[in-house]
Amino acid sequence: MGDVVKDEYQTDYVAGQDNINPFGLDLHAPVFPITAVLVVAFVVGTLIFPGEAKELLDGAKWWTIGQFDWFFLVSANIFVVVSLALIFLPVGKIRIGGMDAKPDFSTLSWFSMLFAAGMGIGLMFWAVAEPVAYYTGWYETPLGVEAETPEAAKLAMGATMYHWGLHPWAIYAIVALSLAFFAYNKNMPLTMRSAFFPLLKDRVWGWPGHIIDILAVVATIFGLATSLGFGAQQAASGLDYLFGVSSGINVQMAIITGVTALALISVLRGLDGGVKVLSNFNMGLAAILLLFVIFAGPTMAILETLWVTSSSYVANAVPLSNPFGRDDEAWFHGWTVFYWAWWISWSPFVGMFIARVSRGRTVREFVTAVLIVPTVITVVWMSSFGGSALEQIKQGIGALAEDGLTEVPLAMFQMFANLPLTEIVSFVGIVLVLVFFVTSSDSGSLVVDSITAGGKTDAPTAQRVFWVVMEGAIAAALIFGGGEDALGAIQAVAITAGLPFTVVLLIMTWGLLKGLSHERQLLLAEGKL
């Protein structure tokens, strides 16, 4: 059996022990009020001075991107290497929740939920627009290739896949696995601070931990609010393009109200009857849409693009990951570094939600599902949608060929216009956009609820209802009061928050490796591994 190994991760802290309970709610005393004040102050200030706020915060965002481009890229590369290593290292046999733990959800439902929360909506928004932008040189070209050439077509698909493949999912995997391990294997609260126990020990339950959780809640709320606002604009643009409905503020407000109402219903039905059902519906509908695009579109060109996307992704991953001596600085900063900062700022929300639904999986199974499977599916998705759009441009067919990329929210619908059953397919696309936002709102409220309740996963339903309504209200207020400037300003805050969160994630990575190694020693000593 070997020598007895002491468990270094023992704590007397109990989730929710310092909570306050006004009006039947269960709120972590320091985190909730400070977060509320910060969010209200940012929103009110942005609404009063939308133009000035956007200019000031955009300056901070671009300064962060310009000065720390190398830091974002090097860190993201570290996350990929560590995540891939966890699949093959001996710690991969460790099971989240203990060696006897059973999964809470079927594999299909589990994957559907993590994928829908992770980037489902982004694939709807950018699967056409991003390859077209790179190919046509709408905003420079990756690695400085000449626009609208065969090389540009290959690199457009490879660079798009680079932004939506291993790197973002590795960021999510590190956060999710850290939170799941410390919550379910070490009985700590399901909240960001728990992952820092190896570094801070019991001090993590004091102000250092409060600050970590406050940053996570603010980043999550702002990220969800801006995504909901921009998503409402895309859906409104689709309705305008399809049915001639005005895409003005009133329609956008109605969309936000509808999404929030559906999210409320999902919240009231609970995790099993809400997010799981909607995520399964989303994945089924997305699969039908994907198959339609493949077989109703340029099928042979799409199949060829599958190889082009995969090979270009592999061939260009290292050059695209190099932050030094770039010939495409504007493109590099405007796309890659922006994406990395956005994924990192988004990671508390997505990571905690994935952790919440992943009990019972081994580390190897977890990382494979979170890292490899989504990457493979994204290759197929991007090749089908992006490949169809590029083929239309090469053949001189449709608005994208004639006018180029004029409005990003319309790009997908402009591609659909050259397929059979255009109206039906476009309507399905709008439904997918909206339902993806419902699942994001619901799962986001679950995450914020857990953090503001001190890491409890059984806080009152009324509390999640409160956060769903708040997310919708913030998005509606930003659109109504400040429009694009207000949304851009709040988005700039989320992007800027990516810098300190990168440091947080690097510490989290060290803590995860230390914790898993120690857990393996315990299990070996007990004869369980």
mmCIF file of N, CA, C and O in Angstrom, residues 44 383 424 500:
data_model
loop_
_atom_site.group_PDB
_atom_site.id
_atom_site.type_symbol
_atom_site.label_atom_id
_atom_site.label_comp_id
_atom_site.label_asym_id
_atom_site.label_seq_id
_atom_site.Cartn_x
_atom_site.Cartn_y
_atom_site.Cartn_z
ATOM 1 N N VAL A 44 -24.407 52.618 -15.926
ATOM 2 C CA VAL A 44 -24.933 53.985 -15.857
ATOM 3 C C VAL A 44 -23.957 54.973 -16.506
ATOM 4 O O VAL A 44 -24.351 55.835 -17.306
ATOM 5 N N SER A 383 -15.683 24.361 -42.535
ATOM 6 C CA SER A 383 -15.440 23.965 -43.927
ATOM 7 C C SER A 383 -16.724 24.017 -44.741
ATOM 8 O O SER A 383 -16.705 24.392 -45.921
ATOM 9 N N ILE A 424 -36.635 29.015 -45.661
ATOM 10 C CA ILE A 424 -36.701 28.041 -44.566
ATOM 11 C C ILE A 424 -35.347 27.928 -43.877
ATOM 12 O O ILE A 424 -35.249 27.935 -42.644
ATOM 13 N N PRO A 500 -5.519 40.555 -16.864
ATOM 14 C CA PRO A 500 -5.323 39.971 -15.531
ATOM 15 C C PRO A 500 -5.810 38.521 -15.449
ATOM 16 O O PRO A 500 -5.240 37.711 -14.709
#
